[in-house]
Structure formats: structure tokens, C-alpha cells
XYZ file of C-alpha atoms in Angstrom:
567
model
C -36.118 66.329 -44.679
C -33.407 68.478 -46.370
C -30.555 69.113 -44.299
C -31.066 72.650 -45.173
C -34.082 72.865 -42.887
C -32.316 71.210 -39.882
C -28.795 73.314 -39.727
C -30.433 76.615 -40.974
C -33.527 76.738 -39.326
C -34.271 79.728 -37.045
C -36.140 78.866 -33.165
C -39.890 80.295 -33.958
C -38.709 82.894 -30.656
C -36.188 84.216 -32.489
C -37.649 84.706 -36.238
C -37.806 88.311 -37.157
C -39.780 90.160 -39.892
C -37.738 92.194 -41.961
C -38.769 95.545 -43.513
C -37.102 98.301 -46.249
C -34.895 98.324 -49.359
C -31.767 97.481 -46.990
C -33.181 94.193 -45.911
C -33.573 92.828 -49.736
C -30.230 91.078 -49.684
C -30.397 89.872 -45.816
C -29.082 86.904 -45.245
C -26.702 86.617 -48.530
C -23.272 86.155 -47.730
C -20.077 85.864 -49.813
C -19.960 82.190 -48.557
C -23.438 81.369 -49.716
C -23.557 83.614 -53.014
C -22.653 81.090 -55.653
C -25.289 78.640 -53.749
C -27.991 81.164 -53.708
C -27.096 82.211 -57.638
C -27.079 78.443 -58.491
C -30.729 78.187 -56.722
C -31.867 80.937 -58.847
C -30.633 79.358 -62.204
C -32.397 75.606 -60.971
C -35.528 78.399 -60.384
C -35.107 79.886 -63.965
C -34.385 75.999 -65.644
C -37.787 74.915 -64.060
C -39.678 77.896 -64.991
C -39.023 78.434 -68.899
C -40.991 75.062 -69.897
C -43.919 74.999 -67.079
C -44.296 79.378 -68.194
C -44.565 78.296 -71.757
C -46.892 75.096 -70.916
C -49.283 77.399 -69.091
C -49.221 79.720 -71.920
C -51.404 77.347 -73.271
C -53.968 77.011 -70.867
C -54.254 80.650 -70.631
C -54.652 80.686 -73.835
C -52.156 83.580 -74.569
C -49.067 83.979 -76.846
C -46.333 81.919 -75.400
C -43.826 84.927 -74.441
C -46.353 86.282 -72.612
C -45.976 83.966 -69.716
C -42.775 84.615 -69.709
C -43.515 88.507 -69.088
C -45.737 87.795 -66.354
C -42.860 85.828 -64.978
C -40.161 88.483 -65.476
C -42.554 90.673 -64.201
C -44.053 89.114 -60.908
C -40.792 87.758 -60.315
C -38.529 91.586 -59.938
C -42.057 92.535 -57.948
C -42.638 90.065 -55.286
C -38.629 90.603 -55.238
C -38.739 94.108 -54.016
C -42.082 93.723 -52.165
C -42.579 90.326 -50.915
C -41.592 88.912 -47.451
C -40.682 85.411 -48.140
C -37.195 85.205 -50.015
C -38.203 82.213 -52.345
C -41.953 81.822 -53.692
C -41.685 82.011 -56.976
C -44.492 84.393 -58.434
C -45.706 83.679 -62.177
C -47.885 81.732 -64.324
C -49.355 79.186 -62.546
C -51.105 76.628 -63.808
C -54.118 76.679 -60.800
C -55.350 80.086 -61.992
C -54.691 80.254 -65.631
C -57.524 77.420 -66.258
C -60.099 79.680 -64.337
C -60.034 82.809 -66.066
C -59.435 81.313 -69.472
C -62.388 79.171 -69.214
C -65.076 82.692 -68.343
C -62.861 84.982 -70.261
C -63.189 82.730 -73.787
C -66.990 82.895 -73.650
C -65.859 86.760 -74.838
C -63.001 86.729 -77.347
C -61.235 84.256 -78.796
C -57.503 83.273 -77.202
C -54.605 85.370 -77.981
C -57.341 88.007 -79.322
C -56.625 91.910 -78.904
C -59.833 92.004 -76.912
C -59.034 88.875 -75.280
C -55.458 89.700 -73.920
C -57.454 93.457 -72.990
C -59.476 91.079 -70.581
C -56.768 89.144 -69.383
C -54.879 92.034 -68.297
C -57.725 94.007 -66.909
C -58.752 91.069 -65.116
C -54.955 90.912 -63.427
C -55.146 94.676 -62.374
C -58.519 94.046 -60.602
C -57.432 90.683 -59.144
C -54.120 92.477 -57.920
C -55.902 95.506 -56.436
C -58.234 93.072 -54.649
C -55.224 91.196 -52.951
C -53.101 94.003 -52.392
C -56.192 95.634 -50.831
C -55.883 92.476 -48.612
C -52.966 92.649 -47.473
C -52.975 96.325 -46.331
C -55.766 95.834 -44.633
C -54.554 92.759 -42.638
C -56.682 90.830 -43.299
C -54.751 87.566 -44.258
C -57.686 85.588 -41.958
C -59.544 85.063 -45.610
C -57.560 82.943 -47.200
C -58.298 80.287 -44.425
C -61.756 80.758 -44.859
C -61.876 77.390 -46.880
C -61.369 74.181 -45.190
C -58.359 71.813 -46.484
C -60.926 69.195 -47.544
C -62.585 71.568 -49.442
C -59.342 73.185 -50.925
C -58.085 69.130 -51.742
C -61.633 68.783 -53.496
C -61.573 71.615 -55.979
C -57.569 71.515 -56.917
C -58.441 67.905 -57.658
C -61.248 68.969 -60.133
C -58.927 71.589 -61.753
C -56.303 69.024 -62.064
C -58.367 66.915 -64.048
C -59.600 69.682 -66.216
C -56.259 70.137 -66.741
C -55.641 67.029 -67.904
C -59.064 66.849 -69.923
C -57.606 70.050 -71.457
C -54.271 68.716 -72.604
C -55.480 64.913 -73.997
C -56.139 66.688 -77.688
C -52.307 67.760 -77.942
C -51.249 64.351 -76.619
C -53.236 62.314 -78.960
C -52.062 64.904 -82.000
C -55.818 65.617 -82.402
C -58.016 69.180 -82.723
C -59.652 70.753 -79.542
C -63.270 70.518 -79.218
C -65.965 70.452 -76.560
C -66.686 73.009 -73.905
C -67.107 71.119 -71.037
C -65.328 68.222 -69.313
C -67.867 65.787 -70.590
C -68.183 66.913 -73.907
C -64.805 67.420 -74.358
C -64.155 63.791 -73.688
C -67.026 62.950 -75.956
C -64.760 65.025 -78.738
C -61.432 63.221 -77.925
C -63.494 59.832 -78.600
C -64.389 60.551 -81.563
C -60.733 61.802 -82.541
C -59.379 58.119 -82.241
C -59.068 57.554 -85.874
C -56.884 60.717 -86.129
C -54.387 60.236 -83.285
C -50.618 60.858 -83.801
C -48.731 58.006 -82.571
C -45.542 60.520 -82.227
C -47.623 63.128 -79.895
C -48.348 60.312 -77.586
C -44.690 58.883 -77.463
C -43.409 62.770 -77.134
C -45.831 63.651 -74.253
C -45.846 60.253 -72.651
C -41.865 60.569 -72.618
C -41.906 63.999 -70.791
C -44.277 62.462 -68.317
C -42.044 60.240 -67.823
C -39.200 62.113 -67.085
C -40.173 64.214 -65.043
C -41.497 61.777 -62.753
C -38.889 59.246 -62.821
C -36.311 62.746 -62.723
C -38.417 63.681 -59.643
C -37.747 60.863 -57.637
C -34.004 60.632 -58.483
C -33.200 64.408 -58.015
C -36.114 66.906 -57.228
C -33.918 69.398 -57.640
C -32.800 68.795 -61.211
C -34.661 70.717 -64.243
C -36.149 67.377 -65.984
C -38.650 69.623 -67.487
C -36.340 71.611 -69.455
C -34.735 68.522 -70.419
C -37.318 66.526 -71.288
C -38.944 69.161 -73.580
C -35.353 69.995 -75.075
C -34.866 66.532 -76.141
C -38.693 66.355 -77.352
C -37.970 69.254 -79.652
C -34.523 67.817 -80.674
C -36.523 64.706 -81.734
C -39.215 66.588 -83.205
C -36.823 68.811 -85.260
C -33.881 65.407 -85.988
C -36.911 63.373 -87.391
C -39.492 65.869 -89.119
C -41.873 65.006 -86.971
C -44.428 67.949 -87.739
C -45.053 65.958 -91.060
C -46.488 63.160 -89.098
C -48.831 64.998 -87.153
C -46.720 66.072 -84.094
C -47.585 70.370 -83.312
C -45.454 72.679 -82.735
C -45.579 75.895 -80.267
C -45.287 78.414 -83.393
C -44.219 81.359 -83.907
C -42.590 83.216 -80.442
C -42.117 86.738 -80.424
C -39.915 88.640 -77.307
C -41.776 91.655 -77.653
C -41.658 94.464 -75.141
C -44.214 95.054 -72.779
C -47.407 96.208 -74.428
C -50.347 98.691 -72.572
C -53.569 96.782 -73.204
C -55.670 98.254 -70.796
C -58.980 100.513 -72.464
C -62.299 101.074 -71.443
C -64.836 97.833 -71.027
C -68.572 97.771 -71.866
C -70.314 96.999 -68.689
C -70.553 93.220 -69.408
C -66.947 93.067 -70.312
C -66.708 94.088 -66.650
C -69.167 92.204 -65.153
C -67.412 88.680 -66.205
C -63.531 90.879 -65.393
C -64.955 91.407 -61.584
C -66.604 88.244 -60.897
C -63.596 86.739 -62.886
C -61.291 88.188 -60.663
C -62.830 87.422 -57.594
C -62.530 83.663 -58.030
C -59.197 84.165 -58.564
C -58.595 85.865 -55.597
C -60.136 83.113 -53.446
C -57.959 80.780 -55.351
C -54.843 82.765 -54.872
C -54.868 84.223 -51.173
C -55.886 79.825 -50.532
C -52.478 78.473 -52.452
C -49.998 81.715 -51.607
C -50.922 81.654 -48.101
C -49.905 78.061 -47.669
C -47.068 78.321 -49.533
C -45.683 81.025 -47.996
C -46.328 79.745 -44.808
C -45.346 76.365 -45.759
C -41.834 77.747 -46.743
C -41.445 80.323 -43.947
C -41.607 77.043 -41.728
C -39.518 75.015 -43.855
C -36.545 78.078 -43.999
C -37.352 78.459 -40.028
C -38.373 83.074 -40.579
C -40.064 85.465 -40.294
C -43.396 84.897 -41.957
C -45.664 87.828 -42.983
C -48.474 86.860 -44.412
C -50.067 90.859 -45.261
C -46.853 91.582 -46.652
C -46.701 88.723 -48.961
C -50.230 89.246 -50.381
C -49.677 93.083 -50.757
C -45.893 92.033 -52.976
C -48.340 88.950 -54.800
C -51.137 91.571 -55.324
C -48.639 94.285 -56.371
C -47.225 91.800 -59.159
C -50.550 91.069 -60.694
C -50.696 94.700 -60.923
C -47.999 95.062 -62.989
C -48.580 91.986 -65.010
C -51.910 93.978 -65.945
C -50.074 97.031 -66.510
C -47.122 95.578 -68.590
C -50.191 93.340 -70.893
C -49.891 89.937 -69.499
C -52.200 88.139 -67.061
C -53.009 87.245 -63.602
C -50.211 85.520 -61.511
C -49.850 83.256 -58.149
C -47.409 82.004 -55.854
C -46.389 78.526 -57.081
C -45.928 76.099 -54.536
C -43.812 73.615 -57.187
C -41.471 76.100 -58.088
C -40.633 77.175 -54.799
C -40.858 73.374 -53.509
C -37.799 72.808 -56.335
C -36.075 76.227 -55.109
C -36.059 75.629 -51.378
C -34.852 72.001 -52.026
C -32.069 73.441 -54.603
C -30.821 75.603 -51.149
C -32.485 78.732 -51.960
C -32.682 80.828 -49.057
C -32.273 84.523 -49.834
C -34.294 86.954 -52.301
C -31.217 86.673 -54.600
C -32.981 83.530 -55.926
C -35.827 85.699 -57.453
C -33.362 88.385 -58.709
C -31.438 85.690 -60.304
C -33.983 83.779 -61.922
C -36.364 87.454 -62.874
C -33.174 88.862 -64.689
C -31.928 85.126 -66.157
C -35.272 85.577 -67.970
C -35.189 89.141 -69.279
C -31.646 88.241 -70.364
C -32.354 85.136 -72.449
C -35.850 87.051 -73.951
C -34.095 87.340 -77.336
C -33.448 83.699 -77.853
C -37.507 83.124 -77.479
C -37.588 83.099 -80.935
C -35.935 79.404 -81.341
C -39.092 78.035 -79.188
C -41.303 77.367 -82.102
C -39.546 74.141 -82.603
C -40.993 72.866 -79.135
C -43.795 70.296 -79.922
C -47.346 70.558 -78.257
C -47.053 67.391 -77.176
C -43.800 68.194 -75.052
C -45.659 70.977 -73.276
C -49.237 68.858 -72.990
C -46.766 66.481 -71.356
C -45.409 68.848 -68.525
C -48.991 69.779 -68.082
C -50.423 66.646 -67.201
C -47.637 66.277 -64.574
C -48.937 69.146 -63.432
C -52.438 68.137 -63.354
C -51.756 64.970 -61.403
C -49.909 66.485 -58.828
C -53.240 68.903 -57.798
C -54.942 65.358 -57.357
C -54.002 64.089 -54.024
C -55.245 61.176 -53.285
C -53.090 60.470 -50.664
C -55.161 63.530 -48.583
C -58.435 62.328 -49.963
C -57.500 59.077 -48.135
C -56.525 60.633 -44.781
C -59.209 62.642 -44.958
C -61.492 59.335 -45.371
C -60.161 58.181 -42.164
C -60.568 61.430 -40.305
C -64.225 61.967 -41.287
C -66.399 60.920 -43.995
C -68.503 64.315 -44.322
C -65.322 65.915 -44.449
C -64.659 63.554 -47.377
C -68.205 64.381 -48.839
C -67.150 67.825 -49.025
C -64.300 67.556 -50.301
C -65.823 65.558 -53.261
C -68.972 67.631 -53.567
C -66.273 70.190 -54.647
C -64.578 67.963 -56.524
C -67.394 67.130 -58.474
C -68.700 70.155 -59.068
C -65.875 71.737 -60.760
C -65.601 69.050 -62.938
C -68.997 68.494 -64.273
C -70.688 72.242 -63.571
C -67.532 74.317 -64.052
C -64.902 76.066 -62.427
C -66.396 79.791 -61.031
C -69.803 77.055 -59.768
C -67.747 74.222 -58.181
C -65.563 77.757 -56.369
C -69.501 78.695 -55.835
C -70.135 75.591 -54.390
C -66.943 75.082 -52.582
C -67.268 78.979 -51.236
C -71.438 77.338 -50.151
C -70.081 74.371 -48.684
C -67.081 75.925 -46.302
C -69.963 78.425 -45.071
C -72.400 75.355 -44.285
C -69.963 73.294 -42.532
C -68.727 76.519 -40.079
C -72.512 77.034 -40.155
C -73.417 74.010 -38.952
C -70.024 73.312 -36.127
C -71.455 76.470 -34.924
C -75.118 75.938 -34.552
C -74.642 71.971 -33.343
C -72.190 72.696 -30.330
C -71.591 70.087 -27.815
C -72.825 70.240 -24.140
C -70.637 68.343 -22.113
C -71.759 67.279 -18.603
C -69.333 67.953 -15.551
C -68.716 66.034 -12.862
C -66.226 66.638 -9.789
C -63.055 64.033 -9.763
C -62.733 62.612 -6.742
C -60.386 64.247 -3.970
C -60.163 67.184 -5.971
C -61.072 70.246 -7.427
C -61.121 69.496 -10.678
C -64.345 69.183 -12.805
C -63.730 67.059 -16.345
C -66.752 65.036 -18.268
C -69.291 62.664 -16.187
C -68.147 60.087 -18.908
C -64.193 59.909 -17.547
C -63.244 56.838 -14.879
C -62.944 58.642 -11.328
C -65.424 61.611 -11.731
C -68.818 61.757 -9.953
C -71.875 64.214 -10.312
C -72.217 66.163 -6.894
C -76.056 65.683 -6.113
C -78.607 69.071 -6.628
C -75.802 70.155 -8.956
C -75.959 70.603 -13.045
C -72.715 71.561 -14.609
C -72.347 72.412 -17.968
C -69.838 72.563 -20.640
C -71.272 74.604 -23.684
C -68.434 74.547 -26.479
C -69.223 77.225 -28.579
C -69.835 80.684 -28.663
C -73.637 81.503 -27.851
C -75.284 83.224 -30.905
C -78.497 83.281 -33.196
C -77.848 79.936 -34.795
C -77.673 77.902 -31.713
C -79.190 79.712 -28.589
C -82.534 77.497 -29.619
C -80.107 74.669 -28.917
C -78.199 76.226 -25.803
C -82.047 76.268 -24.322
C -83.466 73.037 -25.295
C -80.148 70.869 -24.015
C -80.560 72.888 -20.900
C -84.300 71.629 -20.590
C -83.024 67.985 -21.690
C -80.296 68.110 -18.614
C -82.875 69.054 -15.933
C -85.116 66.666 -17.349
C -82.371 63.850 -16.995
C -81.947 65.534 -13.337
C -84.800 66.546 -11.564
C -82.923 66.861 -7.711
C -81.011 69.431 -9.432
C -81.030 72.919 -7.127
C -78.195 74.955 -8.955
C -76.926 75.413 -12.794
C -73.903 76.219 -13.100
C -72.508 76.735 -16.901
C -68.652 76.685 -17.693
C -68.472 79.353 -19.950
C -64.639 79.093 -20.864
C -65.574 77.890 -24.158
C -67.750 80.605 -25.021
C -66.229 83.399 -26.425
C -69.226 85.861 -27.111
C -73.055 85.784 -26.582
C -75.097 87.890 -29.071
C -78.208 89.700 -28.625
C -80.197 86.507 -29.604
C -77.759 84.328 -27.127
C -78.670 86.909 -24.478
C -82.341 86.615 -24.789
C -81.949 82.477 -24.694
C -80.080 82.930 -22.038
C -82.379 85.652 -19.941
C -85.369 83.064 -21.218
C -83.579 80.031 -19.517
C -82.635 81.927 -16.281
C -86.048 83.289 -15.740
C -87.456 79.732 -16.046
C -85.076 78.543 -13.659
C -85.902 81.073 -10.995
C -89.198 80.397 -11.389
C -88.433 76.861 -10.670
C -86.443 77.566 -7.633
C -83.060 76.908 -9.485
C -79.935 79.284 -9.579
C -78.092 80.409 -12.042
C -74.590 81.006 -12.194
C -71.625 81.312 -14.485
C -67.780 80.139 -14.251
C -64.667 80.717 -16.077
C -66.151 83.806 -18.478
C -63.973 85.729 -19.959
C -63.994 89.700 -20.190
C -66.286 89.630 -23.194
C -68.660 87.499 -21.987
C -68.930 89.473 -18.148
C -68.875 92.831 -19.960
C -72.015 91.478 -22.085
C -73.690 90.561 -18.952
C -72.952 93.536 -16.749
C -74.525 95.671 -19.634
C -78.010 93.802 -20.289
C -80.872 95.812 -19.778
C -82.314 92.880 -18.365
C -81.969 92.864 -14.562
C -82.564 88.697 -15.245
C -78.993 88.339 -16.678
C -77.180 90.787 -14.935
C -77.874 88.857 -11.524
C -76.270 86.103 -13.003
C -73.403 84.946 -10.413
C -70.287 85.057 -12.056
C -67.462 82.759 -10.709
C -63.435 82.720 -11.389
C -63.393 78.665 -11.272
C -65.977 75.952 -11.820
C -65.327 74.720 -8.497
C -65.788 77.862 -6.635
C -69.188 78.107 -8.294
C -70.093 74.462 -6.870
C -68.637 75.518 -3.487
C -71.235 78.341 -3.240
C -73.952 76.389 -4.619
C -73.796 73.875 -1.581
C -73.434 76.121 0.685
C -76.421 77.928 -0.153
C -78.122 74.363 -0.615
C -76.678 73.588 2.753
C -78.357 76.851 4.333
């Protein structure tokens, strides 16, 4: 743990959101200026080599990741909530609109970069749309399991992606398979120098990682692979280079689709924004915890959605919080917007030296890519997740799997499927835990725990879940199972603290149960409801449910139950 997080760090009671032009610079000080400038220039060091690596997944001229950057970085500036996540390229997204956007126009195409940017502006609206409307709740939608499983299957696409500019060999194949089937093929063709150039930034940047996070090893490690490439003529021997880089000014691409061209945009654009509101919630939470503030989730996604906006606007393409970047700021002391102003303008100023990147070999960049690739596959989480639950761990491989081998928008499908099925089925397979009354007390826990006894003619129930269409059937038939298992039983009592609604299907299980019951000379009753729950009862048109008994405590229920049994 940085010592930055212990001595700065804010008491959760005392964090406050801050709002307006006037709050921009909070928290700078003339003391910690040349800290927070020297945070922005780390942010700006890290950024020029992984913008111009993801250039190539997106499969865009080079300088136009570093627009998006310029651009979602002066945005999220003025906009955003959190003072450090870094906006930009990111190398999550850029693989998932490439891959559906390519089936139209080739990369770098007019028509192509029109998609790209239109497919931005719908992505931001979509977000921002989000975040005005409060309604942050989404992006936890999908499970971490699930999340773990289908970063891990874009990581190694990633990688799959990148192993023709580390061998020194031409791209081929459209999937992951076949594109492996390619690279085998390529063996005879490989560049000895590509491998040594990207296996050398690989290895810098991990080796630099673990010495000094904090430290640009990127930038360094692709500088000296271009100073090699350049010193020793390497291009002659097979070793690419990034080409021709042109600083141009921002360029309106925006026209009119066809109604196709849209169709693939939209759906385009909403995988991204399930991908995006996923990865900048947690890192702005992440951070907001880390820096001990304010955290506004609505805000952020409104500044995040705002900058893909722009990026559309300006001609460059869809942008997300990057939780490396800011991992590398916050641990280089960033702590006030100043960082982002820094590292936004650092880029704009150094634009007109882009030119001098066409030296930088492929291999360099394929290099920083595949660091980037591994460190989506966790499987360190895949482990604890293991231990924690193995359907858990089927999930999150189900949507590991299915990125990999059926593609990226169908694994997101799948993953999307799979977070629905497993809420589904929490929902619809509650638990009904049996109550019992500890001993010498008032207190009513599970049958199972040492010390607590079932009080005779009594059944009380636990239900765990909210009492809806998909388990009501369930709600009734554990109900019959109980009185089954206890055929003295006089009086049903149901704890309903963990039920949080009941829905017009709940209500007729419920009315169903309770008419049975009368029938069988056994009362009804209810304990611990909340507001909801009574109001739901009080208003049934059935007079069944409302003369349900409704009780403050479990044990004041019991009480009246044997006293009735008593009279």
C-alpha cells in the first residue's frame, strides 16, 4: 500500500462530492503543484506508446489515438468527478469494434474511420444518457466471474492479434483459430529481430514493473527498440515499422449511414457500452477508494460519455477509462485533476514531433500489447474464484470461451445470457431456513445451530428472497414439504425480513397457501415485513391475504400463536 493512500486518505463520513468550474483545481496546492505536474508527465510518458500500440488494434492511423487521447483527456477533465482516470484508447474496447466494424471497410479506410467515429458518438450518447439518468446500477449488472471470464478471452485475442508482428510475419485469419492456423504456417518466414525486439519490450516492462511501477518502461523500452531498429537497419531484415505519422488537425467524419451501416454502428456500440460502464465503474470506484473522495459514479459516466462524444465529433474513435494508466498515475502521487490537464496539453504540445514515430518498429508496439493482453488474464481471480464456487468458475469460463472461439459481440451475448441466468436462477432457488427458539431467549436463529429448539405446534420460516413469479411455485411446495416434515404443527409463521416485495404471482401463491392452511385448521401469520410487503397485503383484493396477522418480531408472532393454541 502506497503511503499516499494512508496519510491522504479522507474518513468515508467526511468525503464530499464536488460540483462547478471552481472545483476543477480543488485540492492543488502550491506545496503539491510540482508533484501533481510530475504525475501528469509519468501519465503522458505511459500513454504515448500504449495510444500508439492500440492504434493498431483499432486499426486506425496511429495519431489518431493520440487525438482521442488529447481529446477524452481535456473532457473527462472539465466533466469528470474523479481527478485521475485517465480517459483514451484503451486497449479492452478497441479489439471489439474493430473486429464488427472491419467486416465493412477496410482499416484506416474513409468509410471505415466514418464508422469508427459514428460508432463513438452513439456509444457516448448511450453513456452519457446513463449517467444523467442515474442509473450507474447497470454497470454491475455483470457478475465479477463473468467480467474475469470475458477480459480473459479479449486478452488472448489480443495476444492472438499481435503474434504476426512479433514473429515479423503477414496477418491472416479471421478468427482466433484460424488465425493461429495462419501464424503456423508463417514459421518459415519469421524475423528473428521482431521476436528479440518484442520479446525485449515484454521484458521490460515487466521486469520495470516490479522494480518501479511508476516509471515509464514503455516509453523506454520502445525508444530503445526504435534506436536499435534505426542503429542497425533492421527494416532490411524483416523488422516493420509504424510508417508514416501525420499530426493532423481534427477532421469531421461524420455523414449519413445506409441502414446496415447503422445496424452494425448501434449494436456495435452497445457492446461497448456494457464493456465500458463494467471497467470505468470499477476504476473509478477503485480509485475514489484508493484517494479516500468523493465518488460519483453518474457524474463520471456522463464526463466518460461526453468524451466519446467528442472523440466522434473531432474523427477519432470510442474511448474508456483505463484502469493501468490511472493504476501508474495514482501510484506516481496523482491526486488532483491537474494530472489530466497536464498530461491532455503535454500531448497537444508534442503533436508536431509525431512525425519522427515512423521509426518505431511493429514489433516494439506488438510487444507493449501483449503486456497488455496478459494483464486482462487473471488467473490469480480465476483461482479464487475456483475456491469460492465452481459454477461461478463455469461461468466465468463459459465466457471465457466463448469470446475466444465464437467472437467478441457472442461471448458479450453469452456473458450478458449467463449474468441473467445466474440472478435468474439465485432468485427462483431461494433458501427456506427453519427457525427454532434459542433457549432462555427471544431470539429465533436456524433449527441447525447448537442451543436452539423447535417450539412444538409451531412452523417458522425463513424465506430468503423476494416472493415473485419465478419462485412462488417454490415458496408453496417447501411450505407443503415443512408441514409434511411436521404434522403437530397448529400455526405458520413466516419471517418475512428477507423478502423485500411479493408480486402479483407471489400474492396468489401466497393467498393459495393460506387458504389451504385455513382449511386445515392452521394460521397464518407474518413477522418482521417491511412497509412494502404490509402495504401489498393491506391492498389485496383478496380478503384471504389481507387477514394475514402481521407481527413486529418473530417472537411476538410465536407468543400469540401459543396463546391462541393455549386457549
Amino acid at each position: 500500500m502506497d503511503s499516499a493512500r494512508v496519510t491522504n486518505r479522507t474518513p468515508i463520513a467526511q468525503r464530499r462530492d464536488t460540483h462547478g468550474i471552481g472545483h476543477i483545481f480543488s485540492g492543488l496546492t502550491r506545496a503539491n503543484f510540482p508533484g501533481q505536474f510530475l504525475a501528469g508527465i509519468t501519465l503522458l510518458a505511459i500513454a504515448i506508446p500504449e495510444q500508439l500500440a492500440t492504434s493498431q488494434l483499432a486499426g486506425v492511423p496511429a495519431f489518431t489515438a493520440m487525438v482521442a487521447f488529447i481529446t477524452a483527456s481535456l473532457v473527462f477533465f472539465v466533466i469528470g468527478s474523479n481527478p485521475i482516470v485517465s480517459v483514451g484508447a484503451d486497449s479492452t474496447i478497441a479489439p471489439l469494434f474493430a473486429v464488427a466494424l472491419l467486416r465493412l471497410a477496410p482499416a484506416s479506410s474513409a468509410q471505415y474511420m466514418e464508422l469508427v467515429a459514428a460508432t463513438a458518438l452513439v456509444a457516448g450518447l448511450i453513456v452519457m444518457a446513463i449517467g444523467l439518468l442515474k442509473l450507474g446500477w447497470l454497470a454491475d449488472f455483470l457478475s465479477l466471474p463473468i467480467v474475469v471470464g470475458f477480459m480473459a478471452g479479449i486478452g488472448l485475442i489480443i495476444i492472438a492479434h499481435q503474434l504476426p508482428r512479433v514473429l515479423g510475419v503477414p496477418s491472416g485469419g479471421e478468427s482466433f483459430i484460424s488465425r493461429l492456423q495462419w501464424i503456423s504456417h508463417q514459421f518459415g518466414h519469421v524475423s528473428t529481430w521482431s521476436i528479440i525486439l518484442a520479446v525485449g519490450t515484454l521484458v521490460v516492462m515487466v521486469v520495470g514493473e516490479k522494480l518501479n511501477a511508476k516509471l515509464p518502461w514503455a516509453l523506454a523500452a520502445v525508444l530503445a527498440a526504435t534506436i536499435v531498429t534505426a542503429v542497425g537497419s533492421l527494416a532490411r531484415h524483416g523488422v516493420q515499422q509504424l510508417g508514416a505519422v501525420n499530426a493532423g488537425l481534427p477532421t469531421w467524419r461524420l455523414h449519413w449511414l445506409s441502414g446496415s451501416e447503422w445496424g452494425t454502428v448501434c449494436t456495435t456500440a452497445l457492446t461497448l457500452v456494457v464493456v465500458i460502464l463494467s471497467q470505468s465503474a470499477a476504476t473509478c470506484r477503485t480509485t475514489a477508494d484508493d484517494l479516500g473522495i468523493a465518488d460519483n459514479i453518474s457524474r463520471d459516466f456522463v464526463g466518460i460519455g461526453l468524451a466519446n462524444v467528442a472523440c466522434g465529433l473531432v474523427g477519432a474513435f470510442p474511448v474508456n477509462a483505463s484502469p493501468a494508466r490511472t493504476t501508474v498515475t495514482k501510484l506516481a502521487g496523482g491526486r488532483t485533476k491537474l494530472v489530466l490537464l497536464v498530461a491532455g496539453l503535454g500531448a497537444l504540445v508534442l503533436s508536431p514531433f509525431a512525425k519522427y514515430a515512423h521509426m518505431i518498429p511493429l514489433a516494439a508496439l506488438a510487444g507493449v500489447l501483449l503486456f497488455v493482453g496478459a494483464r486482462l488474464i487473471k488467473v490469480g481471480e480465476f483461482r479464487k474464484i475456483l475456491a469460492t464456487s465452481r459454477w461461478e468458475f463455469a461461468l466465468a469460463l463459459v465466457s471465457a470461451l466463448g469470446v475466444i472461439f465464437i467472437g467478441v459481440e457472442q461471448g458479450l451475448a453469452i456473458a450478458v445470457g449467463l449474468a441473467i441466468l445466474d440472478q435468474t436462477w439465485r432468485s427462483a432457488r431461494p433458501r427456506m431456513v427453519e427457525l427454532g427458539r434459542r433457549a432462555g431467549t427471544t431470539s429465533w436463529e436456524p433449527q441447525e445451530e447448537e442451543g436452539v429448539e423447535r417450539v412444538d405446534h409451531l412452523l417458522v420460516v425463513l424465506f430468503g428472497e423476494e416472493l415473485f413469479f419465478a419462485n412462488a411455485g417454490i415458496f408453496r411446495r417447501e411450505i407443503h414439504e415443512n408441514l409434511a416434515k411436521f404434522p403437530d404443527t397448529e400455526h405458520l409463521i413466516i419471517d418475512a425480513v428477507a423478502i423485500a416485495d411479493i408480486d402479483f404471482t407471489g400474492l396468489a401463491a401466497l393467498a393459495q397457501v393460506v387458504s389451504d392452511l385455513t382449511n386445515d385448521k392452521i394460521s397464518v401469520s407474518f413477522a418482521r415485513a417491511n412497509g412494502t410487503v404490509k402495504m401489498r397485503l393491506a391492498k389485496s383484493s383478496n380478503s384471504v391475504i389481507r387477514s394475514i396477522a402481521l407481527f413486529d418480531s418473530t417472537d411476538a408472532a410465536a407468543s400469540a400463536a401459543e396463546s391462541a393454541s393455549k386457549a
